[in-house]
Coordinates of C-alpha atoms in Angstrom, one line a residue:
X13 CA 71.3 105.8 89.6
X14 CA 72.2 103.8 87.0
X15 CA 72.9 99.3 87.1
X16 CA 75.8 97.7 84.7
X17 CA 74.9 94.3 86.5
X18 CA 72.5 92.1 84.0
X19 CA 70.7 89.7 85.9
X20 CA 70.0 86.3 84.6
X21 CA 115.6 90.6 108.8
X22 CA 115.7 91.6 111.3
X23 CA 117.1 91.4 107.7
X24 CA 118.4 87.6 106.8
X25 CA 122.0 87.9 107.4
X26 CA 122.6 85.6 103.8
X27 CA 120.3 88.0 101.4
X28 CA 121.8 91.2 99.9
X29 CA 121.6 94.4 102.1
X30 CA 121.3 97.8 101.4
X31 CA 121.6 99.5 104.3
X32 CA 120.9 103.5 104.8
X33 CA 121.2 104.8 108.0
X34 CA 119.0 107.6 108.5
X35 CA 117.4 109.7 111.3
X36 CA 113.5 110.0 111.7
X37 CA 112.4 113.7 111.8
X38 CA 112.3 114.9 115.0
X39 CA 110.0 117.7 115.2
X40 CA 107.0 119.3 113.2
X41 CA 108.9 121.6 110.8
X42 CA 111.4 118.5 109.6
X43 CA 108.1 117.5 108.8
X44 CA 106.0 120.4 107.0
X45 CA 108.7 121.6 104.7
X46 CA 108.9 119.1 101.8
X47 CA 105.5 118.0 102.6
X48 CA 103.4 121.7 102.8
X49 CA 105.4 122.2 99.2
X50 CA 103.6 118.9 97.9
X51 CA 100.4 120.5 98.9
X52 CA 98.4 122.6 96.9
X53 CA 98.7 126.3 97.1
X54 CA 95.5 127.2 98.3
X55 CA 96.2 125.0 101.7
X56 CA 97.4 127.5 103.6
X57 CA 94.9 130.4 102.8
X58 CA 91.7 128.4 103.0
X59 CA 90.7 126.2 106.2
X60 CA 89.2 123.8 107.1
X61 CA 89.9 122.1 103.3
X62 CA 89.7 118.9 102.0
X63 CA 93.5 118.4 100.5
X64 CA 94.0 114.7 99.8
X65 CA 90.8 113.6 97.7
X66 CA 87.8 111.3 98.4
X67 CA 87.6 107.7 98.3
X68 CA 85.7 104.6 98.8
X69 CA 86.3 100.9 99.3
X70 CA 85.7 97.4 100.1
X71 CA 81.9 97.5 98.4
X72 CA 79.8 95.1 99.7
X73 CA 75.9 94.6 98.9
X74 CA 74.4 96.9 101.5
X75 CA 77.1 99.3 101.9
X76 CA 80.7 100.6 101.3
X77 CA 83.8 102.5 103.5
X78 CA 84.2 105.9 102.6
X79 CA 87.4 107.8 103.5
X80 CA 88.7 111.6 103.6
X81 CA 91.2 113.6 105.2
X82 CA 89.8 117.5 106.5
X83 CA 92.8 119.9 107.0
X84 CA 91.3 121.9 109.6
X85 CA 94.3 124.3 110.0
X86 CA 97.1 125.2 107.7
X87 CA 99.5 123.6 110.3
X88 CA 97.7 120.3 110.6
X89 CA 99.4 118.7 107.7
X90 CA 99.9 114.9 107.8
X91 CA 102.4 113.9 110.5
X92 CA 102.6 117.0 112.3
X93 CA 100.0 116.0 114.9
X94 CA 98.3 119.2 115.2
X95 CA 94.8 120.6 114.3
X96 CA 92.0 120.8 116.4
X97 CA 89.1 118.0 116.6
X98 CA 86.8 119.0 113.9
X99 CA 84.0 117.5 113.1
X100 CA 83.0 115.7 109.2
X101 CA 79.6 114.6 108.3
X102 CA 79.2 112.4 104.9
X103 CA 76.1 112.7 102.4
X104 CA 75.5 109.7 99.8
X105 CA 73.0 110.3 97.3
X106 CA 72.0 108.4 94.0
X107 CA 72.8 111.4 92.3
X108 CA 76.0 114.0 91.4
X109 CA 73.4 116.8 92.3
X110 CA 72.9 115.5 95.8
X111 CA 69.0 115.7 95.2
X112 CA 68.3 112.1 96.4
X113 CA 70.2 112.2 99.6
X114 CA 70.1 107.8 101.4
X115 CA 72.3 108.7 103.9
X116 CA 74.0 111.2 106.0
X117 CA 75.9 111.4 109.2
X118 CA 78.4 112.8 110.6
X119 CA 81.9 112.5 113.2
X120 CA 84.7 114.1 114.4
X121 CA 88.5 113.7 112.6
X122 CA 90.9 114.4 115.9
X123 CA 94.8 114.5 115.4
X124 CA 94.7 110.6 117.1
X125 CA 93.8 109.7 113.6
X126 CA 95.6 112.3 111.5
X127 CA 92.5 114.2 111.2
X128 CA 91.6 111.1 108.5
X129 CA 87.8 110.1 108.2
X130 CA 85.9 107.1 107.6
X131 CA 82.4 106.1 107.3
X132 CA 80.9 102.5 106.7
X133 CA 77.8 103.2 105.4
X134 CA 75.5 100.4 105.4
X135 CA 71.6 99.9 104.4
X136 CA 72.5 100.7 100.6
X137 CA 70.8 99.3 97.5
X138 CA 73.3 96.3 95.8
X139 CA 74.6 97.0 92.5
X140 CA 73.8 100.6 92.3
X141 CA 75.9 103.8 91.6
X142 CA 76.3 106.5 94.8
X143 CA 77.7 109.7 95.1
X144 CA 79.1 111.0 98.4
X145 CA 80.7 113.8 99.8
X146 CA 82.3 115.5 103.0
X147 CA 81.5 118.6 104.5
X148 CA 83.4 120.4 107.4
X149 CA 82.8 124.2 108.8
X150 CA 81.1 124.6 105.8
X151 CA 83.0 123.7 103.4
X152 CA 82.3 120.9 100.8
X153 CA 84.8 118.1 99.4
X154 CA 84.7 117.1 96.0
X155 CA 82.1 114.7 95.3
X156 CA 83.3 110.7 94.5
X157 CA 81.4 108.0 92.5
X158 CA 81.2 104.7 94.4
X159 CA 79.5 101.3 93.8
X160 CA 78.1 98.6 95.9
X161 CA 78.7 95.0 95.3
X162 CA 75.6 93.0 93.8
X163 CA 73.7 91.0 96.1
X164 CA 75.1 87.7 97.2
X165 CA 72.7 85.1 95.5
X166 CA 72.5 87.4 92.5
X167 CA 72.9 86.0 88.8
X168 CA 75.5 88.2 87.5
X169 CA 76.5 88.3 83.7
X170 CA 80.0 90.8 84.0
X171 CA 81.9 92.3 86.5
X172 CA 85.0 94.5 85.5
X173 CA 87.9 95.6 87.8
X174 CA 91.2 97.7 87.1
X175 CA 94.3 95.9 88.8
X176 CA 97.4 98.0 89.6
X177 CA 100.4 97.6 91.9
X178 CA 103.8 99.5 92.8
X179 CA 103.7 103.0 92.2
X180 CA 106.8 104.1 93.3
X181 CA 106.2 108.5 93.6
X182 CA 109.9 109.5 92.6
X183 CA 109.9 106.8 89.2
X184 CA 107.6 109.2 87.5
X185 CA 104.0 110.0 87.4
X186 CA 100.7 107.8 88.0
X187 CA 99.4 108.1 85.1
X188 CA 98.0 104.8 85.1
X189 CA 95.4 105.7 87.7
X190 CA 94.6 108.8 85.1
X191 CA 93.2 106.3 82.4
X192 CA 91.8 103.9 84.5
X193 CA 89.9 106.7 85.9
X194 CA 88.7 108.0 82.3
X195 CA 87.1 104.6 81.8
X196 CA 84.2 104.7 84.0
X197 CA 83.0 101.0 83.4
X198 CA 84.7 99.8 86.4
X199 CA 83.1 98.3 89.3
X200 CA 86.3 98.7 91.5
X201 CA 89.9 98.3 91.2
X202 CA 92.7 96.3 92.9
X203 CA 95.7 97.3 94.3
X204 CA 97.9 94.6 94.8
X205 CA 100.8 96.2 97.1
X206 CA 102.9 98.6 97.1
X207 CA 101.3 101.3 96.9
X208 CA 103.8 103.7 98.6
X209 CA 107.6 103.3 99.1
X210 CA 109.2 103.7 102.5
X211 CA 112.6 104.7 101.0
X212 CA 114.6 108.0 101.2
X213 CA 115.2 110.1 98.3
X214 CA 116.7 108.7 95.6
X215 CA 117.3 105.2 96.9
X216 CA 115.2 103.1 94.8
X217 CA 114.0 102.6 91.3
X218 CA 114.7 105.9 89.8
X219 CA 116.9 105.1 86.8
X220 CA 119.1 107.7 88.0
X221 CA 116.6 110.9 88.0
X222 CA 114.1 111.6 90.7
X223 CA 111.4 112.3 88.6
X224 CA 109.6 114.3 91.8
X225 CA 111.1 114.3 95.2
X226 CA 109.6 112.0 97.7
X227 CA 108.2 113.4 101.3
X228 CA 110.1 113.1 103.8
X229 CA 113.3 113.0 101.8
X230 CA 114.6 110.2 104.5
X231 CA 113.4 106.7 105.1
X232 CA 110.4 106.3 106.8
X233 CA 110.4 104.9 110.5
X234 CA 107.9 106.4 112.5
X235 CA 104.1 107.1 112.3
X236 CA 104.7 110.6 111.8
X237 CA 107.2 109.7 108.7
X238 CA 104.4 106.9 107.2
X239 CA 101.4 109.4 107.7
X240 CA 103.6 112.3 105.7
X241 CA 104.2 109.4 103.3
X242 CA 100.2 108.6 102.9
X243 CA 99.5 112.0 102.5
X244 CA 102.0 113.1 99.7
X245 CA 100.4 110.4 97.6
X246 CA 97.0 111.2 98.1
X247 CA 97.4 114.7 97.0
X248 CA 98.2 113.0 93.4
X249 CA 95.6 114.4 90.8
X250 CA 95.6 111.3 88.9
X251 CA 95.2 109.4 92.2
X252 CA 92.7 111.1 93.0
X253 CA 90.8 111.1 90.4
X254 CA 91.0 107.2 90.3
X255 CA 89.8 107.3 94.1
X256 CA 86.8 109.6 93.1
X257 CA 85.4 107.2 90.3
X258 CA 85.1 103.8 91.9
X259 CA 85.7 101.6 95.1
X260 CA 89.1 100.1 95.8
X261 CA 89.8 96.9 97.0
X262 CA 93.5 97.2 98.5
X263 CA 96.2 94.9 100.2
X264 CA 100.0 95.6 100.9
X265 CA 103.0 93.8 99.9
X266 CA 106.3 94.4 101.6
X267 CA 106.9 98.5 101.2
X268 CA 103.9 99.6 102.5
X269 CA 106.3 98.7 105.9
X270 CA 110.1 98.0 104.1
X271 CA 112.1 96.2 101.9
X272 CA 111.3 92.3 102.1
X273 CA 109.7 92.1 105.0
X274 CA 108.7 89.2 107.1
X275 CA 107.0 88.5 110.3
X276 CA 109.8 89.4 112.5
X277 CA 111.5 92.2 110.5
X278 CA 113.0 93.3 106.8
X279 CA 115.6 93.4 104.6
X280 CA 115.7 97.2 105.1
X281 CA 115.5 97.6 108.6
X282 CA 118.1 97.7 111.0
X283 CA 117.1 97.0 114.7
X284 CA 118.9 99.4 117.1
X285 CA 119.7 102.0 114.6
X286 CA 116.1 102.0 113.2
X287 CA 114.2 101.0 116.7
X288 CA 112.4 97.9 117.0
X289 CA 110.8 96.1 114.5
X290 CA 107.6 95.7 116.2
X291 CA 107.7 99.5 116.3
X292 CA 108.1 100.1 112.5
X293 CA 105.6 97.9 112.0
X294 CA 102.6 98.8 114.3
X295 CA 103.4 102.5 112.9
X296 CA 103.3 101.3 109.1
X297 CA 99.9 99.1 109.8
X298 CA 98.6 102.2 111.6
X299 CA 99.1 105.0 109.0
X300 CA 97.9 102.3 106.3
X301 CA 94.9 101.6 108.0
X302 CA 94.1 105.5 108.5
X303 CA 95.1 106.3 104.8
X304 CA 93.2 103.7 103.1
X305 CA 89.6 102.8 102.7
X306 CA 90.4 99.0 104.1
X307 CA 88.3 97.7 106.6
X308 CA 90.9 95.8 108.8
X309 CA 90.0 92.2 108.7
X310 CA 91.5 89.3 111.0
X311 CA 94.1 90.5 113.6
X312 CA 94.3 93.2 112.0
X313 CA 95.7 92.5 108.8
X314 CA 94.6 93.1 105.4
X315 CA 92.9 88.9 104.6
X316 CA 89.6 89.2 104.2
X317 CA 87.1 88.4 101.6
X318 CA 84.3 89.9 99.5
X319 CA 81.0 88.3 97.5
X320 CA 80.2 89.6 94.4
X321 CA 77.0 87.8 93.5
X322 CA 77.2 84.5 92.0
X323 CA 79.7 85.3 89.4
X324 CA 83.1 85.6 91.8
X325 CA 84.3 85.7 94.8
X326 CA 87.5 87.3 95.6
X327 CA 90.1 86.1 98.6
X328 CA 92.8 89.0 99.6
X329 CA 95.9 87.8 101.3
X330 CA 98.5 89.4 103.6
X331 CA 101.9 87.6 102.8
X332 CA 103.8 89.9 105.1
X333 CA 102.4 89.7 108.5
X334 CA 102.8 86.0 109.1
X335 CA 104.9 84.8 106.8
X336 CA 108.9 83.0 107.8
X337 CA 112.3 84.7 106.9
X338 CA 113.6 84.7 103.6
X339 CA 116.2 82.0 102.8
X340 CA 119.3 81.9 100.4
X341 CA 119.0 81.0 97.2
X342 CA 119.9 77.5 96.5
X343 CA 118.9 76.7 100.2
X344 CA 117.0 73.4 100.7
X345 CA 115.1 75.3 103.3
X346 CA 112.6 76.7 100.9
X347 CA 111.0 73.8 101.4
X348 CA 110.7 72.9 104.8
X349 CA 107.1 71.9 106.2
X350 CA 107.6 74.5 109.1
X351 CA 108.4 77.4 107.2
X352 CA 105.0 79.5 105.5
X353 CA 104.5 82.1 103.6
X354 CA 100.6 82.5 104.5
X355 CA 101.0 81.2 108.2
X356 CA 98.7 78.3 109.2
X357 CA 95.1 80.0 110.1
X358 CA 95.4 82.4 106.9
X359 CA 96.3 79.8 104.6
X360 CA 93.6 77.0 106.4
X361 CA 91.6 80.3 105.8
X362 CA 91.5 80.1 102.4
X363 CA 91.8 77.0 101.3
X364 CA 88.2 77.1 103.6
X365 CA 86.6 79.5 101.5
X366 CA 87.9 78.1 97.9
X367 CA 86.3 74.8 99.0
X368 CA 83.3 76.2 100.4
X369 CA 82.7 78.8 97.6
X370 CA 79.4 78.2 95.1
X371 CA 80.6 81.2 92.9
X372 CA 81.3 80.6 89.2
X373 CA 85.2 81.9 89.5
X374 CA 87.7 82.0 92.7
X375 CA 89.8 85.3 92.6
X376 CA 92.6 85.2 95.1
X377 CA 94.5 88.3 95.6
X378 CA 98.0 88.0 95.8
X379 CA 100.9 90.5 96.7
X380 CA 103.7 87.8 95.1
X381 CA 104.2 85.5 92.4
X382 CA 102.4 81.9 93.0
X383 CA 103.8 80.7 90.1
X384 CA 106.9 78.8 89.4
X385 CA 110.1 81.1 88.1
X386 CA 113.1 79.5 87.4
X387 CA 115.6 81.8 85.5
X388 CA 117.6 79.4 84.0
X389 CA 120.7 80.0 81.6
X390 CA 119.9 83.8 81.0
X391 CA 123.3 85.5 79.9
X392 CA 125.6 87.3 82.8
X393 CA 124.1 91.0 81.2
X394 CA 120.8 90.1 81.8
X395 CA 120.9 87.9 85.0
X396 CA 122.4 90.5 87.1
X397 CA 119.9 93.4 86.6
X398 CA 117.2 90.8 86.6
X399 CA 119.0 89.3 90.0
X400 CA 118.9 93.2 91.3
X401 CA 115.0 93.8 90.2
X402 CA 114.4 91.1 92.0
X403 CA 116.5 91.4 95.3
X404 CA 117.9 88.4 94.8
X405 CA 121.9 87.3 94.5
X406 CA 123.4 88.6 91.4
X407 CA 125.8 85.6 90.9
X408 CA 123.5 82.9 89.4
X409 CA 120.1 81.6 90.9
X410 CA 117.0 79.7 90.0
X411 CA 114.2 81.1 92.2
X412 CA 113.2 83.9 93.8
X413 CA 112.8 83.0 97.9
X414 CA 110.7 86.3 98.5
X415 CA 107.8 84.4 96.5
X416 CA 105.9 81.7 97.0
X417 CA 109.2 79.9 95.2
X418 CA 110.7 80.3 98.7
X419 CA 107.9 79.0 100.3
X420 CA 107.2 75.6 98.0
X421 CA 105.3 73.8 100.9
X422 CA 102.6 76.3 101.5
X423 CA 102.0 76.1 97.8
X424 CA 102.1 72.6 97.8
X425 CA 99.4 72.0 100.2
X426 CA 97.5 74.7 98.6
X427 CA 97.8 73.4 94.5
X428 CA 96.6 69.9 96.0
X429 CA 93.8 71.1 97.6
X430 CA 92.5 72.7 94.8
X431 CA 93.1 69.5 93.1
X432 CA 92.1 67.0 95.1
X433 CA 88.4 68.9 95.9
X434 CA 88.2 69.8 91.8
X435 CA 87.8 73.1 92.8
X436 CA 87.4 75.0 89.3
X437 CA 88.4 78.4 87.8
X438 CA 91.2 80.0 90.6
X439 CA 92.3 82.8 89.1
X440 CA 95.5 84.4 91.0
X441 CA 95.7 88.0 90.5
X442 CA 99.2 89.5 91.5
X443 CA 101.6 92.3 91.6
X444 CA 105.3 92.9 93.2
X445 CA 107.7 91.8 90.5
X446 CA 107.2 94.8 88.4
X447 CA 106.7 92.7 84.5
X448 CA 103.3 91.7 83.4
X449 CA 103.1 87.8 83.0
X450 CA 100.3 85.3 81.9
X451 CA 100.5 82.0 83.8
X452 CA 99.3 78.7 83.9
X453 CA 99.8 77.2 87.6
X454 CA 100.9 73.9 87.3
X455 CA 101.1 71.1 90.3
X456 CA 104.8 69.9 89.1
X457 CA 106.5 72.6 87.1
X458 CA 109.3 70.2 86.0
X459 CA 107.0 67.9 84.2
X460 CA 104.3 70.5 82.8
X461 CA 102.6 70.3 80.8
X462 CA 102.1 66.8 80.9
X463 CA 101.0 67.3 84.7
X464 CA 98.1 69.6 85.7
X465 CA 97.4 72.9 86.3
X466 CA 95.5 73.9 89.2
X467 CA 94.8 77.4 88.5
X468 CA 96.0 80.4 86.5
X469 CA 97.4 83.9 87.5
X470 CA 97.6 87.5 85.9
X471 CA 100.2 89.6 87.2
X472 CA 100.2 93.3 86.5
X473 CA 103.3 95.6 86.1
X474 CA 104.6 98.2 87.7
X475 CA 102.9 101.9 88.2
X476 CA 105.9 103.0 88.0
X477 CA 108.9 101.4 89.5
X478 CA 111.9 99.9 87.8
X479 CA 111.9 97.5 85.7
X480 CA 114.8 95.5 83.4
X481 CA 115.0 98.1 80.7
X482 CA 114.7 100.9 83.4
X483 CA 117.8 99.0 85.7
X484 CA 120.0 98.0 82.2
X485 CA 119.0 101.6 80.6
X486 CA 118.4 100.9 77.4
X487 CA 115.2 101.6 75.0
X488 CA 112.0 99.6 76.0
X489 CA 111.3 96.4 74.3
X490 CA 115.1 96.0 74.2
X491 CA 115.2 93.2 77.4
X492 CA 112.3 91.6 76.7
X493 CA 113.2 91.1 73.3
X494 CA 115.7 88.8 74.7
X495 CA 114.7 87.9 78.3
X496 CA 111.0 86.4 77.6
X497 CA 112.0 83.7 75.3
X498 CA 114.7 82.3 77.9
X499 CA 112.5 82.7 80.5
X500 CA 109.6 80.9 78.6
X501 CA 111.7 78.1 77.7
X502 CA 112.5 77.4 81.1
X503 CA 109.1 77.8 82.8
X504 CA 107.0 76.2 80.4
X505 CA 103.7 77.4 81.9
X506 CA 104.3 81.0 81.4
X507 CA 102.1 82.1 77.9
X508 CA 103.4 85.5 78.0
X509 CA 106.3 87.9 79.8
X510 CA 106.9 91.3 79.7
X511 CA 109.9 93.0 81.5
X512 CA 110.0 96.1 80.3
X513 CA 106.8 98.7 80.1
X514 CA 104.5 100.5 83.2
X515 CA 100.6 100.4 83.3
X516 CA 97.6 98.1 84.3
X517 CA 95.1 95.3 83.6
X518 CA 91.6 95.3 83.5
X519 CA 90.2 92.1 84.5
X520 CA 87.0 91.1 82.7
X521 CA 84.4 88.0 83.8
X522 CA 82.0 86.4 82.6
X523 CA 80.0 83.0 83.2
X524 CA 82.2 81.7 80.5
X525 CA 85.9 83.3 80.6
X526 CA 88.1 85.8 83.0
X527 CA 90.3 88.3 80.4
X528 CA 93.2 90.2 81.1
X529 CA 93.7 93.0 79.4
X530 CA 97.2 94.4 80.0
X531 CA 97.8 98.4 79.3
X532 CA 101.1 100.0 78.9
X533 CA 101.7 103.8 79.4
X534 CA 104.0 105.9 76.8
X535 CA 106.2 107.3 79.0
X536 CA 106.2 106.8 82.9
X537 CA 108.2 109.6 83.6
X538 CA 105.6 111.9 81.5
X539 CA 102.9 113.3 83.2
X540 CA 100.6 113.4 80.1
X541 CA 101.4 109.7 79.5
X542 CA 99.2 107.7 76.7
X543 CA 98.5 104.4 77.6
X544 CA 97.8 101.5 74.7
X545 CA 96.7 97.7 75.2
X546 CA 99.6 95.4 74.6
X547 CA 98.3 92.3 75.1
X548 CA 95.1 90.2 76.5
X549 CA 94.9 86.6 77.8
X550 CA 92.2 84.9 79.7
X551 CA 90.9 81.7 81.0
X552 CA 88.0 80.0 79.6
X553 CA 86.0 77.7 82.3
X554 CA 86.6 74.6 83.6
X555 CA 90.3 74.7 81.7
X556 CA 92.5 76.1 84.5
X557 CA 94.7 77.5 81.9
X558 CA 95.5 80.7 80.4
X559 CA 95.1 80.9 76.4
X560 CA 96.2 84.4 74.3
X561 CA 93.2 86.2 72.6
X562 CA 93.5 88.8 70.4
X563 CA 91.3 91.8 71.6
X564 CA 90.7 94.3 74.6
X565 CA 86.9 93.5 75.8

């Protein structure tokens, strides 16, 4: 037991479609044949086994969620709905041995649930290291690594998280998860959305080459097709391991469901070909919920919030379930009062807690962009891939609707209550656009920064999916070379853009500063993929602005 803490659309008819039609797998074998080849060989020879890793999540003081999936038959892959009710009992201990066993307990995983486990151990010690385990028929899971949260009214000197987002399987390998796994100074990690892809094979962000063939090799529609989906990414070594070492704090953007999507539908699905929206979605939120260690939070979605001593507290947002359609670009809609990105309770919600909070620093967590983004008079070679990264018109534009751009009321109300309460040190912590960025986030982008900021905001790269130098094909480094001055010129509160390389952050607070570091891989398409720290920026207290500094922590 050891302690790091010191005390002290349907699819909007004017956006750009792509449009598949596909048919969802109708029976068990469609299923089991990419999938069972994803699987590890030993799958179908040894039963009941544990297949798709360990995890934990969502660490609070007392407690934390652990997760597993038991195959309990060789046929009981993910999706196939078969398997008999087996039953799982957990083991937490202070120690890798198991010597010290705090907890135990135990439950049955039933095909209702994809034979997926989870436990919410509570009555733990804060800011202490456990290990944990699953055990079914006799036979054992490999042991994870979690941590609890410190206690609530705890003085806290550091906290450290990973931060990842969009890792899409067939863009290459996740190697990313690999090295934040080596690290083992984490206290959790953040994924920001994304985490799966629900297109067919091929379709998206592969720079030509399926680096490894997606399961099912069609869209995904149904449960059976989403749980399939889950369960080829958790057999991931590198995701896995990542799982094993610390607790993950997750939320989901838009492909965790489909393309762009909005309360009523998406830009990549088609009612009546593709069923019902509603459908799509209650099947997507279902597998995610049994796939992830994420306790669901209000109605079901994935806002919620967790303490972490003193030292931060950290707000997760769901900008998919409530918010309006999409408009067109260049449509004076983006800022009507009636549209929202957050919907009214979530966004009432939060600007709740970030009043009400007596933490040192405010961490919202944030599937898009917050800040401002107004291309401006970038060249007809680079506008159109950037256009196409972004889903956006490829003819000229300023903004990118799918954002909080397209939303510009919500984000007014919520930049002037920060201001207008003096509420200190928001840091916005994002994913989705596939570039790492270092923003300041000002009340009136056109006259910053002779106006205020309000807050400031990290965003994290891709995993793995496309990004400008991917979509134009040409070396790395090339577009940003090129594109991040432009883009800096126009958008003068962005310190730092990079369009081009795959990897992570590690996010780093203190009493007295929050530092990004930002991590890009070698190669994403490499399995053996070295990563290297590019860049770090961070806010100092009480400045609500983001300055560079010149060293990893």
């Amino acid at each position: 037991m050891t302690s790091r803490y010191r005390t002290s659309q349907s699819a909007n008819p004017l956006a750009p479609r792509r449009r598949t039609v596909v048919k969802a797998a109708a029976a068990t074998a469609v299923l089991a044949g990419p999938l069972a080849a994803a699987l590890p060989a030993r799958a179908a020879a040894e039963t009941p086994a544990f297949l798709h890793g360990v995890a934990s999540g969502d660490p609070l003081p007392d407690g934390v969620l652990l997760w597993t999936r038991v195959t309990p038959t060789a046929a009981a892959i993910p999706g196939s709905g078969l398997g008999p009710d087996t039953e799982v009992s957990w083991t937490v201990a202070t120690d890798k041995a198991f010597t010290n066993v705090v907890a135990k307990g135990s439950t049955k995983a039933t095909a209702a649930t994809d034979h997926t486990v989870k436990a919410d151990i509570r009555g733990l010690a804060p800011a202490t290291d456990y290990w944990f385990r699953f055990s079914a028929d006799g036979t054992d899971s490999p042991a994870g690594r979690t941590r609890t949260a410190p206690a609530a009214d705890a003085s806290v000197a550091g906290l450290r998280f990973g931060v990842v987002s969009c890792a899409n399987w067939e863009a290459g390998y996740f190697a990313s998860y690999r090295h934040l796994a080596a690290r083992g100074d984490l206290d959790a990690w953040l994924h920001l959305g994304d985490y799966i892809y629900e297109y067919g094979t091929g379709e998206y962000g592969t720079r030509g080459t399926v680096v490894r063939q997606t399961a099912p090799t069609h869209e995904i529609l149904t449960l059976a097709d989403y749980r399939t989906r889950h369960g080829q990414h958790k057999t991931d070594a590198d995701l896995q391991a990542l799982h094993a070492k610390a607790p993950v704090i997750a939320i989901w953007d838009d492909h965790e469901i489909a393309n762009d999507s909005w309360s009523g539908g998406a830009e990549n699905h088609t009612e009546g070909t593709e069923g019902t929206w509603a459908a799509r979605q209650a099947a997507a939120k279902q597998a995610y919920f049994e796939w992830m260690p994420v306790r669901p939070a209000i109605a079901g979605t994935t806002y919620r919030r967790l303490r972490f001593g003193k030292l931060v507290d950290l707000s997760l947002l769901d900008l998919r379930s409530f918010r309006s359609q999409q408009v067109s670009v260049g449509n004076g809609d983006v800022d009507d009062p009636n549209r929202t990105l957050t919907g009214r309770a979530q966004l009432d919600w939060l600007k709740a807690g970030l009043k009400s909070s007596d933490t040192t620093w405010r961490l919202v967590g944030n599937s898009v962009m917050i800040s401002p983004f107004a291309i401006g008079s970038l060249s007809a070679d680079l506008l159109k891939p950037l256009a196409k990264l972004l889903g956006l018109p490829q003819e000229g534009l300023a903004l990118n609707t799918d954002q909080w751009d397209g939303y510009t009321d919500d984000r007014r109300e919520l930049l002037a209550h920060l201001r207008s309460n003096a509420i200190r040190n928001t840091v916005f912590l994002t994913g989705d656009i596939h570039m790492a960025w270092a923003n300041d986030v000002p009340v009136d982008a056109g006259t910053y920064p002779l106006s205020a900021s309000a807050a400031t905001e990290f965003v994290i790269t891709s995993v793995t999916s496309d990004n400008l130098d991917d979509i134009v094909k040409v070396p790395e480094g090339s577009v940003s070379a090129i594109a991040a001055p432009i883009i800096k010129a126009a958008n003068r509160h962005v310190h730092w853009v990079d369009t081009d390389r795959h990897g992570y952050g590690v996010l780093d607070i203190t009493a007295d500063r929050a530092q990004m570091d930002y991590y890009a891989l070698s190669d994403k398409t490499k399995q053996n993929a070295t990563a290297s720290w590019a860049r770090s920026y961070r806010t100092r207290s009480g400045t609500q602005k983001v300055e560079r500094t010149y060293d990893p922590v």
